[in-house]
XYZ file of C-alpha atoms in Angstrom:
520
model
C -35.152 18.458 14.424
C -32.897 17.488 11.424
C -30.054 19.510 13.053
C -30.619 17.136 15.438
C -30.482 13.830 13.601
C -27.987 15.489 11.835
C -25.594 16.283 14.635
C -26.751 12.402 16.245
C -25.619 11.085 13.431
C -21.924 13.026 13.282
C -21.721 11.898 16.747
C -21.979 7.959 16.413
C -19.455 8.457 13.413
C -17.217 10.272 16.092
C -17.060 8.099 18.567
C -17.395 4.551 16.552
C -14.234 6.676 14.896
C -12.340 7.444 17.532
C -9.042 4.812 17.975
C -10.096 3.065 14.544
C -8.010 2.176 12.146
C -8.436 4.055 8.634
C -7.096 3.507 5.284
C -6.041 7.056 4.866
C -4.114 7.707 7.986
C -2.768 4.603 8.641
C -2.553 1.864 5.613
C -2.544 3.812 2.930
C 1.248 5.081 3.686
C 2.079 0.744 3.782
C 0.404 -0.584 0.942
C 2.165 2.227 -1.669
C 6.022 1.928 0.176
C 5.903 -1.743 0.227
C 2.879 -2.821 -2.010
C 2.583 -1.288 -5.422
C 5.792 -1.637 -6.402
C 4.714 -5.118 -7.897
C 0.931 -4.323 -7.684
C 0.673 -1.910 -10.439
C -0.090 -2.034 -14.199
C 3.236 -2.366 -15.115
C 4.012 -5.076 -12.410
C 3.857 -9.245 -11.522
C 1.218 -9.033 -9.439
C -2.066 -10.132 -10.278
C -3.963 -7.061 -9.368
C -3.475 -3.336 -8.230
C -2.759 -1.601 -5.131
C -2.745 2.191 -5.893
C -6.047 3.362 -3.817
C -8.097 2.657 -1.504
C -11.113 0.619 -3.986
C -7.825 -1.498 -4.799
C -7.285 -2.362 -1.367
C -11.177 -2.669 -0.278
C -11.761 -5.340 -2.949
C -8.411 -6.913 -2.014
C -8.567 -6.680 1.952
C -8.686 -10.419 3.188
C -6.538 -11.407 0.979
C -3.935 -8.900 2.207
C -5.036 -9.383 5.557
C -4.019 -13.478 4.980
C -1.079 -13.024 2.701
C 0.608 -10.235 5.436
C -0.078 -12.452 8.359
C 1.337 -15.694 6.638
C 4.863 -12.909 5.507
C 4.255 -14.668 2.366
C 4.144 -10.445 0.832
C 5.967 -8.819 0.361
C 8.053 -12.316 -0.934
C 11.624 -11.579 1.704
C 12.695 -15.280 2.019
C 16.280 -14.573 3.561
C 14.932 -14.446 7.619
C 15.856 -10.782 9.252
C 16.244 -12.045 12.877
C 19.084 -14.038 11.410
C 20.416 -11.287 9.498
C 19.606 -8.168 8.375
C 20.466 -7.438 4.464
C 20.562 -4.070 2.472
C 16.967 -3.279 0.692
C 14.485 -5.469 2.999
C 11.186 -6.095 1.463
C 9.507 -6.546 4.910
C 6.785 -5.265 7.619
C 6.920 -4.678 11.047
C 4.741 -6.318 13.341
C 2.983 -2.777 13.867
C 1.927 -1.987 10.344
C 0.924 -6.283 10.240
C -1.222 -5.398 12.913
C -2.813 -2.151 11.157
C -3.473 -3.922 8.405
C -5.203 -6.497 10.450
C -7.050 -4.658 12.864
C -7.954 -2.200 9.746
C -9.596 -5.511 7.797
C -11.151 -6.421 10.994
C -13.252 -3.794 11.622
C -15.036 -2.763 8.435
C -11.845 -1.022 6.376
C -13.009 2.449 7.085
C -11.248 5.205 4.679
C -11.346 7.821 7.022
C -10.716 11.342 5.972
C -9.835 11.109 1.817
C -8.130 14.480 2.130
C -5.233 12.972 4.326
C -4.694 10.412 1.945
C -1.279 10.362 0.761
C -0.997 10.703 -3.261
C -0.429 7.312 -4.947
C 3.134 6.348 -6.372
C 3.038 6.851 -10.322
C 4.640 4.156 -12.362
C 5.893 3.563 -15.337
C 8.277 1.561 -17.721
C 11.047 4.396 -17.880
C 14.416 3.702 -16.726
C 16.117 4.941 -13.865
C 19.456 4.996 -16.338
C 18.860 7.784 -18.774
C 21.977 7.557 -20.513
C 23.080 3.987 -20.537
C 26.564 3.279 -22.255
C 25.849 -0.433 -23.172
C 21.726 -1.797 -23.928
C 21.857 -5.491 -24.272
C 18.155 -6.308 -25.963
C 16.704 -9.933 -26.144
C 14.534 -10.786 -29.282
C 10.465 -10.449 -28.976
C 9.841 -13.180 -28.015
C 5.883 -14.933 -28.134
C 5.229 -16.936 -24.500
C 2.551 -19.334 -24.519
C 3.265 -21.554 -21.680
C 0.844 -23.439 -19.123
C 3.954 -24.159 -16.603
C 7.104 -22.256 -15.205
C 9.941 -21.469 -18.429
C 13.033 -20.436 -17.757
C 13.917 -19.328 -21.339
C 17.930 -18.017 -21.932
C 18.583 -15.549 -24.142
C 22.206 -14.980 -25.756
C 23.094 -11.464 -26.495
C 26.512 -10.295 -27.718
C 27.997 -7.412 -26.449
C 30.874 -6.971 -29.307
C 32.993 -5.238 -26.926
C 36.576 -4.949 -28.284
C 38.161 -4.674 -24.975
C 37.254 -5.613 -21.324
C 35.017 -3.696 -19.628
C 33.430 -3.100 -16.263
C 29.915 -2.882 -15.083
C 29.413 0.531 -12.940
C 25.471 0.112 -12.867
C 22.413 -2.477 -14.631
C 19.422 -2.388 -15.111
C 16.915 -4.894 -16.190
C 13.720 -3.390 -17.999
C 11.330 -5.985 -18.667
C 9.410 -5.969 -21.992
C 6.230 -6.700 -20.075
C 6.915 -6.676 -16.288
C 3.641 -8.376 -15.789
C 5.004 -12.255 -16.990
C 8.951 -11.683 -16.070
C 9.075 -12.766 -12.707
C 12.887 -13.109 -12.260
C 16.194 -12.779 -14.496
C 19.426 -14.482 -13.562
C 22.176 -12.862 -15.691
C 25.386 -14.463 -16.773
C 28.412 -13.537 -19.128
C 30.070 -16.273 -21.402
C 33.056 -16.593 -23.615
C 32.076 -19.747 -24.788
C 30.178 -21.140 -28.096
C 28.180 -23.764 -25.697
C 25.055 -20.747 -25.362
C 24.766 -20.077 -28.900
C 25.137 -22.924 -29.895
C 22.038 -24.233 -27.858
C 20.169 -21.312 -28.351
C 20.720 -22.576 -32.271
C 18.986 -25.751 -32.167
C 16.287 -24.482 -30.171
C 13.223 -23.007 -32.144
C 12.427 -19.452 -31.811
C 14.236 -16.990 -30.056
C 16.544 -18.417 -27.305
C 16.107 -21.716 -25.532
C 15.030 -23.610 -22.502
C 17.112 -24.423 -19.997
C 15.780 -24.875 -16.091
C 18.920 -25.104 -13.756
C 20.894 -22.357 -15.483
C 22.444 -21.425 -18.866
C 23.643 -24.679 -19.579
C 27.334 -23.799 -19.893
C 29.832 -24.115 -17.364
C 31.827 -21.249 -18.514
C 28.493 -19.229 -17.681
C 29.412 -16.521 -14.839
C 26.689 -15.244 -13.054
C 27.059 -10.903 -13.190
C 23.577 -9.952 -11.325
C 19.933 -11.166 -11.153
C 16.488 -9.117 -10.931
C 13.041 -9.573 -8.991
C 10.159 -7.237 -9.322
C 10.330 -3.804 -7.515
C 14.502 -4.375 -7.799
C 16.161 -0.611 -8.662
C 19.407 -0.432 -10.368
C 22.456 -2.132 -9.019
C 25.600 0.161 -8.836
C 28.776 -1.248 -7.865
C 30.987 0.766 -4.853
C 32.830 3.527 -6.089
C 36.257 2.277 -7.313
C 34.686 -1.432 -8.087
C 33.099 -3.307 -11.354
C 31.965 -6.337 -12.655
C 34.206 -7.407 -15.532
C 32.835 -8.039 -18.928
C 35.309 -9.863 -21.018
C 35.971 -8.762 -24.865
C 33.209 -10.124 -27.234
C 31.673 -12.056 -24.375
C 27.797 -13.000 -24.517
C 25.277 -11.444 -21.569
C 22.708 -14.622 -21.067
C 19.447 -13.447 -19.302
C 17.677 -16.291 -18.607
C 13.994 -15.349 -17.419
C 11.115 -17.167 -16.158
C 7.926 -16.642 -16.860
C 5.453 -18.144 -14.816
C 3.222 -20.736 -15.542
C -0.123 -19.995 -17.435
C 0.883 -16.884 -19.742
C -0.467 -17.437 -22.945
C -0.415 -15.070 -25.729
C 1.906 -12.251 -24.431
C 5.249 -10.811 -25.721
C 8.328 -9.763 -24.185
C 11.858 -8.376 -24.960
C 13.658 -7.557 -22.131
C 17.029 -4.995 -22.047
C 19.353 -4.386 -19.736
C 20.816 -1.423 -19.532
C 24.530 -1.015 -18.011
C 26.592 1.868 -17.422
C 30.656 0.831 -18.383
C 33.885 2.159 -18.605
C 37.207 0.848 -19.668
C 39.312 2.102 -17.319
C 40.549 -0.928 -15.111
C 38.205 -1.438 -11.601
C 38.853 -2.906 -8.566
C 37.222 -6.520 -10.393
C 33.982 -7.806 -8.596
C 33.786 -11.463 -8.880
C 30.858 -13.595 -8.448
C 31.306 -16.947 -7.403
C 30.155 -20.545 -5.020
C 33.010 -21.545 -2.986
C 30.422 -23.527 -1.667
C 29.227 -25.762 -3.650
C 27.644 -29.014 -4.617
C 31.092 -30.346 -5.788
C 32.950 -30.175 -2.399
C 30.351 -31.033 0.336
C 31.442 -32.454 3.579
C 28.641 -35.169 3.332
C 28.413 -35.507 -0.429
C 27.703 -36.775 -2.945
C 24.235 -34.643 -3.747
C 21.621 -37.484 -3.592
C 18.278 -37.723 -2.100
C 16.661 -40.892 -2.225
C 12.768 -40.958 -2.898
C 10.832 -39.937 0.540
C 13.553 -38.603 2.475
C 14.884 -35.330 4.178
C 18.423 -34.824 3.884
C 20.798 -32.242 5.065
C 24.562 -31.624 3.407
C 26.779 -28.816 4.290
C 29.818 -27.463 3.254
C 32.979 -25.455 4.005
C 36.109 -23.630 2.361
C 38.631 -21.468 3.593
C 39.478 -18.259 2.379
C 43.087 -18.707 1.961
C 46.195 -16.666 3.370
C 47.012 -14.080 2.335
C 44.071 -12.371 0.806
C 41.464 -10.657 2.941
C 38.034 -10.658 1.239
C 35.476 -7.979 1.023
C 32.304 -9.417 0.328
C 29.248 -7.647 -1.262
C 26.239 -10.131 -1.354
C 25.315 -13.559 -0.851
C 22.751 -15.521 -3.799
C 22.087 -19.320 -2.230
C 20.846 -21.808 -5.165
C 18.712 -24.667 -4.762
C 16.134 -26.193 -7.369
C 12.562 -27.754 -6.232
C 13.276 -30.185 -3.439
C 14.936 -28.027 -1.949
C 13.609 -26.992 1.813
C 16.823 -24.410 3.622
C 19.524 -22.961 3.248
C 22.139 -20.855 5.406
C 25.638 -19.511 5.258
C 27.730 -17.915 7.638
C 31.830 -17.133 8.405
C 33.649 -17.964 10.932
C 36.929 -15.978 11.218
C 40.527 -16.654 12.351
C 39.424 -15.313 15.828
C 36.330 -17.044 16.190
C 34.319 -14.635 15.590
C 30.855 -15.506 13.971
C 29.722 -13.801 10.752
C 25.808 -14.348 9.649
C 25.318 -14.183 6.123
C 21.614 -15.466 5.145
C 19.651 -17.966 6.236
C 16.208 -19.199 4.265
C 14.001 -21.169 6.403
C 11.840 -22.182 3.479
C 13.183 -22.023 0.603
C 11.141 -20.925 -2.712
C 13.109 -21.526 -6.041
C 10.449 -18.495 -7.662
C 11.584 -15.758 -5.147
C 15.696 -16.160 -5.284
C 18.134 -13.762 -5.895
C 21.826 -12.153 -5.281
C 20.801 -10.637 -1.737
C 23.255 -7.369 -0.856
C 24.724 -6.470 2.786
C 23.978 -3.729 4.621
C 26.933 -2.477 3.747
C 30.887 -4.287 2.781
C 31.778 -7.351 5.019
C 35.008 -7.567 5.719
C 36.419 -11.321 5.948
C 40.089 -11.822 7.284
C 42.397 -14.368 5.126
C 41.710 -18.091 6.883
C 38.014 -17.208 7.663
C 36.006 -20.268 7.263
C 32.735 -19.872 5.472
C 30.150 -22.574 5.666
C 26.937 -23.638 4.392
C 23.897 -26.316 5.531
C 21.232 -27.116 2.773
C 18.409 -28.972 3.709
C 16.098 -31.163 0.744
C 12.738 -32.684 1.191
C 11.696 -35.278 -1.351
C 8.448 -36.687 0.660
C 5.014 -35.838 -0.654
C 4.830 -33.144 2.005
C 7.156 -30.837 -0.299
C 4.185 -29.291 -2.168
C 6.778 -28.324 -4.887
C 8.034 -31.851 -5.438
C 8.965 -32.068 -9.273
C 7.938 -35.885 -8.611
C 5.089 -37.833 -8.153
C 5.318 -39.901 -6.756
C 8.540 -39.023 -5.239
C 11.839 -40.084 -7.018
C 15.743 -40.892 -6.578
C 17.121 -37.273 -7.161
C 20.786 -36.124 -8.013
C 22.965 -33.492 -8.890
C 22.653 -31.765 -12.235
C 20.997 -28.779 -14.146
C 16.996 -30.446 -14.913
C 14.393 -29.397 -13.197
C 13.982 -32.783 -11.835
C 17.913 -32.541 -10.304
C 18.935 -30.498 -7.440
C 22.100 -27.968 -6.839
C 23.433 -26.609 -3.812
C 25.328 -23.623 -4.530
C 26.420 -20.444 -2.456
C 27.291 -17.252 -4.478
C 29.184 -14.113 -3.196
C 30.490 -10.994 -4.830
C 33.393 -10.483 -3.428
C 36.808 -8.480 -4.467
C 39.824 -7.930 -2.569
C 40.205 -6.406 0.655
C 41.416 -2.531 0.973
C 41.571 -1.122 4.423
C 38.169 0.899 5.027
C 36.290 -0.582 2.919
C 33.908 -2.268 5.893
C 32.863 0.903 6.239
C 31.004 1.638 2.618
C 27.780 1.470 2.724
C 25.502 -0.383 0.476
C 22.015 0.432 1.903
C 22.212 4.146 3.185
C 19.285 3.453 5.733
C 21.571 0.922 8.070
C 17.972 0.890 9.990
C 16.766 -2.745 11.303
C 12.968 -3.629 10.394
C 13.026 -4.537 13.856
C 9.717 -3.721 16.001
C 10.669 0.054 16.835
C 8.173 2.245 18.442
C 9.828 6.157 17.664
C 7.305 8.073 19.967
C 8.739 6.003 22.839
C 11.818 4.560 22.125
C 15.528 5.326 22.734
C 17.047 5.468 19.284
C 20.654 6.906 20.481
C 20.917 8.414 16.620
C 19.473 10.905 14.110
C 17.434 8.562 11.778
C 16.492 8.788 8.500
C 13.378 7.017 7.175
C 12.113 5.589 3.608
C 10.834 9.105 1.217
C 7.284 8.692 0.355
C 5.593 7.940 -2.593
C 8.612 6.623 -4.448
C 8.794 7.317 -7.500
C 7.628 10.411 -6.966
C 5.528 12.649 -9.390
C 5.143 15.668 -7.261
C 4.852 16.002 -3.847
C 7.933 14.130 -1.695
C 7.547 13.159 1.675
C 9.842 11.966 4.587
C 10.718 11.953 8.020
C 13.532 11.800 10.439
C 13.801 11.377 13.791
C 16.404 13.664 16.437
C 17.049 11.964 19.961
C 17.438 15.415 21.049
C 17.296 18.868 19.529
C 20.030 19.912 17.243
C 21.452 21.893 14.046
C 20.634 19.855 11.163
C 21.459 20.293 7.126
C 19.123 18.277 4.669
C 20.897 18.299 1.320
C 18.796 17.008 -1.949
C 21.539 15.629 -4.768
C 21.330 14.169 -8.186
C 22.765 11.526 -9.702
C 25.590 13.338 -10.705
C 26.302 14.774 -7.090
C 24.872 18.715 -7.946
C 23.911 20.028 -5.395
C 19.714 21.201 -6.316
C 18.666 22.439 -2.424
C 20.414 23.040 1.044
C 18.956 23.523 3.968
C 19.946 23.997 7.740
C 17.859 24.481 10.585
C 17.423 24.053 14.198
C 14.839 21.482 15.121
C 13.238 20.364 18.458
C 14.408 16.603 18.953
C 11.675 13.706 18.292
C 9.810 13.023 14.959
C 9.752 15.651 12.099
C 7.724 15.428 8.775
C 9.234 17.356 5.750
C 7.276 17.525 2.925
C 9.042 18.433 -0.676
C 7.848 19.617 -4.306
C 9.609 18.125 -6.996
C 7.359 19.048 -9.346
C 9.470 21.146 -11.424
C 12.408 18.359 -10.882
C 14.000 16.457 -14.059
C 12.910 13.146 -14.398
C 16.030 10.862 -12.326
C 17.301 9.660 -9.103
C 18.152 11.507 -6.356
C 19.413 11.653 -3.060
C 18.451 13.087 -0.165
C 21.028 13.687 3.221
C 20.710 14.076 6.574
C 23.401 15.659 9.024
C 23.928 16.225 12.187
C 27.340 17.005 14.069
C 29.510 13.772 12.625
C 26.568 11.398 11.830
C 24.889 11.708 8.374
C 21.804 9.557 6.614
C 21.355 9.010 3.346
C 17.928 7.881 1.209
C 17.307 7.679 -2.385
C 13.840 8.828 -4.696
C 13.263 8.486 -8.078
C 11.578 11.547 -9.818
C 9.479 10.303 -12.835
């Protein structure tokens, strides 16, 4: 008889099993690759995601927040254009999360579960030539500071930036760094007559000689530069970091470092600058009167005879602000899409990287449309009630700027690639689709501790080599094999690897993928 409850019992957990969605074989793999990069100790987020309790307690709120794409925070829109490192979900895994929430967040079997990512504050550069430290410095604040922080460099000749880092002091209050280099006396001289370490400034660093050299947002990796290419750092110029910290921290500390790799030997110079800008609009100047929407836009051509290769694209708005897009139109009318943000959120900007170089010809014409909203139906209104605002650096003033990194054009180099995967987040169902091309997808966890795992898909059978690489370019294994065409799982111990980054390659006949992992 109790064999027989026993075996009833198995059965109803069988079939009410059967087609369900379960944290273990289906979530699990989504909340650590896109999740827990921010929801960890060590990160912004306001609570965990690195097991399954985590995402139990958590599950309508992920449920809502996935739905709504308000996480993970992507504001540049990927039907418009897709950029390198997308922080997004497909409509399949929005849908397992969903459906999972829906019906009773089952765990399934715990032994399938794939091991959580491991995290920690230690850098991805081990051997940095250049660490650029701010103070400690105490935040008690109960709204948004953007405090600047003016760090010398004493370099006695120029040099160029061949990879950053940003490490912050306590990742859980730095929610964004905009980083600048400055000749100038105007930074230290405000950070002078402003108590404590650094000082406050909203709209940037206050200096116009300020020139923006990279920004950070949680889960960001370190930015290298192509091979060949770096971002100038003047002799005895200042690094600015200017970081917010959101509203309601009170009693924590922070010193964040960057941490650059350098050399002096002359680069291929990466510039970062707005040829769009709030100084030159076609329908200027920047004012929005109290309780309207406005929209200005703005051109400039990229004059003969220079060809421009362009790296990334960093819009800039301040509160009222509601859109922004950019694209190119070149000399043969062809249409280049940069980024467009359909709702713009001052907290989540950045300097947003292309799948790989864009090549645009001399006499392209770039352009740029930037809607404002000061009504009381912009929850993020600096003003209430609304009020007459203008151009200039308060938070109550607005901007419109457009940044790209950009150098000059050599033949080929629309072909280097900036984000190995080159693969859309588009809706893409592998089992039954008609990818034309070995694929390569995301390693899993990453960072990894021990146990690697990734995938790749073959349209049809073939003689592949999967190469693993440091950062150095050793090779550490090589493999080749024949393998059926379809979907193939590879699973990897790194166990006994040294703690750094590493690549892993794909190739088949003339076509060859790329990924990256981080071994802590």
């Amino acid at each position: 008889m109790k064999k027989l409850i026993l075996l009833l019992i198995f059965s109803v957990y069988f079939i009410n099993s059967q087609g369900q969605v379960t944290w273990s074989a289906d979530v699990a793999s989504i909340i650590y690759s896109n999740c827990s990069k921010c929801h960890n100790s060590y990160g912004i987020a306001p609570f965990t995601l690195l097991s399954y309790q985590d995402a139990y307690q958590n599950g309508s709120d992920i449920k809502d927040q996935v739905i709504n794409r308000t996480m993970p925070p992507w504001p540049p829109d990927p039907n418009y254009n897709h950029l390198a490192h997308e922080r997004i979900l497909t409509q399949q895994q929005i849908t397992a999360i969903s459906d999972w929430v829906d019906n009773g967040m089952l765990r399934g079997d715990s032994t399938l579960e794939p091991a959580p990512p491991v995290f920690n504050n230690v850098a991805e550069i081990a051997n940095p030539d250049h660490i650029a430290q701010a103070p400690v410095y105490s935040v008690n604040t109960s709204n948004d500071l953007y405090r600047c922080f003016v760090i010398p460099t004493n370099f006695l000749t120029d040099n160029y930036i061949k990879a950053l880092e940003a490490i912050p002091g306590d990742r859980s209050i730095v929610h964004h760094i905009l980083i600048y280099s400055d000749t100038s006396s105007i930074p230290s001289a405000l950070d002078a007559a402003d108590p404590g370490p650094g000082y406050t400034n909203f709209g940037g660093t206050g200096s116009i000689y300020s020139k923006l050299i990279g920004a950070w947002v949680p889960g960001q990796s370190v930015y290298y530069s192509p091979i060949g290419m770096g971002i100038r750092l003047p002799a005895n110029t200042n690094i600015i970091m200017q970081i917010h910290y959101p509203g309601g921290t009170i009693g924590k500390t922070d010193s964040t470092k960057l941490l650059l790799k350098t050399t002096t030997v002359p680069q291929r110079e990466i510039f970062i600058e707005s040829p769009l800008n709030h100084y030159q609009l076609d329908n200027g100047p920047l004012i929005i009167p109290a309780n309207t929407i406005r929209t200005f836009n703005a051109h400039y051509v990229i004059p003969a005879p220079y060809d421009l290769s362009i790296m990334s694209v960093g819009p800039h708005m301040h509160l009222v602000g509601k859109s922004i897009s950019s694209y190119g139109v070149t000399p043969t009318n062809d249409t280049i899409p940069f980024i467009d943000i359909p709702n713009w959120d001052f907290h989540w900007q950045g300097n947003f990287a292309f799948q790989r170089v864009v090549h645009l010809p001399a006499g392209t014409t770039i352009y740029s449309e930037a809607t404002y909203d000061n009504t009381t139906a912009n929850p993020n209104n600096p003003n209430s009630p609304p009020q007459l605002v203008y151009l200039g650096e308060s938070t109550t003033d607005e901007m419109m700027l457009v940044y790209f990194s950009y150098t000059y054009y050599f033949p080929g180099d629309e072909n280097i690639i900036i984000d190995s995967s080159l693969i859309t987040t588009n809706v893409v169902d592998i089992h039954n689709s008609k990818i034309s091309t070995a694929q390569l997808y995301e390693p899993f966890p990453n960072p990894v501790s021990n146990q690697l795992q990734f995938q790749y898909y073959l349209p049809e059978s073939a003689m592949i080599n999967i190469s693993i690489i440091d950062s150095e370019g050793k090779l550490i294994k090589n493999e080749m094999s024949n393998v059926q065409n379809g979907l193939s799982t590879t699973k990897l111990d790194v166990s006994n690897y040294a703690a750094g980054i590493y690549f892993i390659t794909l190739k088949t006949g003339d076509i060859m993928r790329v990924k990256k992992f981080l071994k802590n």
